[in-house]
Amino acid sequence: ETLLQNVNDNEKVRKDLCQYPFKIENLKITISFESKQNIVNPERITFISARDNIIKYYHNPPTGYRVLIHEETFEEAKEKLGQK
């Protein structure tokens, strides 16, 4: 929500937004976790995507294929963090 607030408050980027106010449904983010040596721990989350109000968590087992391990809405994730 802080990111959304910062985007919506920034008048310089406002004209380039697909919609104002910018909402969680408009947000598309991916995060990949790798070490400097490009080694991935198969026991940990290695990739997160947030799109269409759904957050998905993946890991890479030794087979090398990304596997979905958990999926939740943005609201569910906020509740787990004790936010409203």
PDB file of C-alpha atoms in Angstrom:
ATOM      1  CA  GLU A   1       0.000   0.000   0.000  1.00  0.00           C
ATOM      2  CA  THR A   2       2.921   2.342   0.593  1.00  0.00           C
ATOM      3  CA  LEU A   3       4.022   1.824  -3.009  1.00  0.00           C
ATOM      4  CA  LEU A   4       0.515   2.606  -4.271  1.00  0.00           C
ATOM      5  CA  GLN A   5       0.346   5.715  -2.092  1.00  0.00           C
ATOM      6  CA  ASN A   6       3.724   6.921  -3.374  1.00  0.00           C
ATOM      7  CA  VAL A   7       2.705   6.367  -6.994  1.00  0.00           C
ATOM      8  CA  ASN A   8      -0.626   8.129  -6.576  1.00  0.00           C
ATOM      9  CA  ASP A   9       0.952  11.055  -4.722  1.00  0.00           C
ATOM     10  CA  ASN A  10       3.630  11.593  -7.383  1.00  0.00           C
ATOM     11  CA  GLU A  11       2.305  14.223  -9.771  1.00  0.00           C
ATOM     12  CA  LYS A  12       5.191  13.644 -12.223  1.00  0.00           C
ATOM     13  CA  VAL A  13       4.117  10.039 -12.949  1.00  0.00           C
ATOM     14  CA  ARG A  14       0.374  10.581 -12.605  1.00  0.00           C
ATOM     15  CA  LYS A  15      -0.060  11.551 -16.269  1.00  0.00           C
ATOM     16  CA  ASP A  16       1.544   8.239 -17.335  1.00  0.00           C
ATOM     17  CA  LEU A  17      -0.662   5.990 -15.203  1.00  0.00           C
ATOM     18  CA  CYS A  18      -3.181   3.793 -16.977  1.00  0.00           C
ATOM     19  CA  GLN A  19      -5.684   4.890 -14.349  1.00  0.00           C
ATOM     20  CA  TYR A  20      -5.811   7.337 -11.468  1.00  0.00           C
ATOM     21  CA  PRO A  21      -5.957   6.550  -8.686  1.00  0.00           C
ATOM     22  CA  PHE A  22      -3.666   3.627  -9.376  1.00  0.00           C
ATOM     23  CA  LYS A  23      -5.034   0.494  -7.640  1.00  0.00           C
ATOM     24  CA  ILE A  24      -3.643  -2.864  -6.566  1.00  0.00           C
ATOM     25  CA  GLU A  25      -5.391  -4.437  -9.567  1.00  0.00           C
ATOM     26  CA  ASN A  26      -3.154  -2.330 -11.858  1.00  0.00           C
ATOM     27  CA  LEU A  27       0.055  -3.498 -10.208  1.00  0.00           C
ATOM     28  CA  LYS A  28       2.221  -6.189 -11.815  1.00  0.00           C
ATOM     29  CA  ILE A  29       5.459  -7.041 -10.007  1.00  0.00           C
ATOM     30  CA  THR A  30       7.860  -9.974 -10.117  1.00  0.00           C
ATOM     31  CA  ILE A  31      10.725 -10.567  -7.694  1.00  0.00           C
ATOM     32  CA  SER A  32      13.424 -13.184  -8.200  1.00  0.00           C
ATOM     33  CA  PHE A  33      15.809 -14.310  -5.442  1.00  0.00           C
ATOM     34  CA  GLU A  34      19.274 -15.485  -6.491  1.00  0.00           C
ATOM     35  CA  SER A  35      22.717 -15.455  -4.945  1.00  0.00           C
ATOM     36  CA  LYS A  36      25.738 -13.748  -6.510  1.00  0.00           C
ATOM     37  CA  GLN A  37      26.863 -17.177  -7.703  1.00  0.00           C
ATOM     38  CA  ASN A  38      23.410 -17.730  -9.268  1.00  0.00           C
ATOM     39  CA  ILE A  39      22.767 -20.573  -6.794  1.00  0.00           C
ATOM     40  CA  VAL A  40      19.164 -21.141  -5.784  1.00  0.00           C
ATOM     41  CA  ASN A  41      18.170 -22.916  -2.574  1.00  0.00           C
ATOM     42  CA  PRO A  42      15.392 -25.367  -3.563  1.00  0.00           C
ATOM     43  CA  GLU A  43      13.927 -25.218  -0.047  1.00  0.00           C
ATOM     44  CA  ARG A  44      13.156 -21.497  -0.193  1.00  0.00           C
ATOM     45  CA  ILE A  45      10.986 -19.147  -2.156  1.00  0.00           C
ATOM     46  CA  THR A  46      12.840 -18.194  -5.315  1.00  0.00           C
ATOM     47  CA  PHE A  47      10.229 -16.166  -7.186  1.00  0.00           C
ATOM     48  CA  ILE A  48       7.198 -14.043  -6.283  1.00  0.00           C
ATOM     49  CA  SER A  49       4.676 -12.546  -8.652  1.00  0.00           C
ATOM     50  CA  ALA A  50       1.917 -10.069  -7.870  1.00  0.00           C
ATOM     51  CA  ARG A  51      -0.656  -9.618 -10.592  1.00  0.00           C
ATOM     52  CA  ASP A  52      -4.418  -9.101 -10.746  1.00  0.00           C
ATOM     53  CA  ASN A  53      -4.595  -8.863  -6.930  1.00  0.00           C
ATOM     54  CA  ILE A  54      -3.048 -12.347  -6.550  1.00  0.00           C
ATOM     55  CA  ILE A  55       0.355 -13.007  -4.999  1.00  0.00           C
ATOM     56  CA  LYS A  56       2.026 -16.273  -6.015  1.00  0.00           C
ATOM     57  CA  TYR A  57       5.083 -17.822  -4.376  1.00  0.00           C
ATOM     58  CA  TYR A  58       7.340 -20.294  -6.189  1.00  0.00           C
ATOM     59  CA  HIS A  59      10.439 -22.351  -5.543  1.00  0.00           C
ATOM     60  CA  ASN A  60      12.838 -24.166  -7.840  1.00  0.00           C
ATOM     61  CA  PRO A  61      13.318 -27.823  -6.919  1.00  0.00           C
ATOM     62  CA  PRO A  62      16.346 -29.730  -8.233  1.00  0.00           C
ATOM     63  CA  THR A  63      14.415 -30.466 -11.458  1.00  0.00           C
ATOM     64  CA  GLY A  64      14.906 -26.796 -12.320  1.00  0.00           C
ATOM     65  CA  TYR A  65      11.254 -26.083 -13.077  1.00  0.00           C
ATOM     66  CA  ARG A  66       9.516 -23.359 -11.104  1.00  0.00           C
ATOM     67  CA  VAL A  67       6.804 -24.811  -8.839  1.00  0.00           C
ATOM     68  CA  LEU A  68       3.918 -22.850  -7.335  1.00  0.00           C
ATOM     69  CA  ILE A  69       3.917 -23.419  -3.577  1.00  0.00           C
ATOM     70  CA  HIS A  70       1.371 -20.868  -2.374  1.00  0.00           C
ATOM     71  CA  GLU A  71      -1.160 -18.386  -3.718  1.00  0.00           C
ATOM     72  CA  GLU A  72      -3.161 -15.713  -1.905  1.00  0.00           C
ATOM     73  CA  THR A  73      -4.945 -12.457  -2.518  1.00  0.00           C
ATOM     74  CA  PHE A  74      -3.398  -9.161  -1.523  1.00  0.00           C
ATOM     75  CA  GLU A  75      -6.040  -8.831   1.203  1.00  0.00           C
ATOM     76  CA  GLU A  76      -5.194 -12.285   2.630  1.00  0.00           C
ATOM     77  CA  ALA A  77      -1.510 -11.366   2.734  1.00  0.00           C
ATOM     78  CA  LYS A  78      -2.300  -8.096   4.536  1.00  0.00           C
ATOM     79  CA  GLU A  79      -4.407  -9.963   7.125  1.00  0.00           C
ATOM     80  CA  LYS A  80      -1.498 -12.308   7.861  1.00  0.00           C
ATOM     81  CA  LEU A  81       0.667  -9.264   8.519  1.00  0.00           C
ATOM     82  CA  GLY A  82      -1.964  -7.832  10.840  1.00  0.00           C
ATOM     83  CA  GLN A  83      -2.874  -5.004   8.483  1.00  0.00           C
ATOM     84  CA  LYS A  84      -6.324  -3.895   7.452  1.00  0.00           C
TER      85      LYS A  84
END
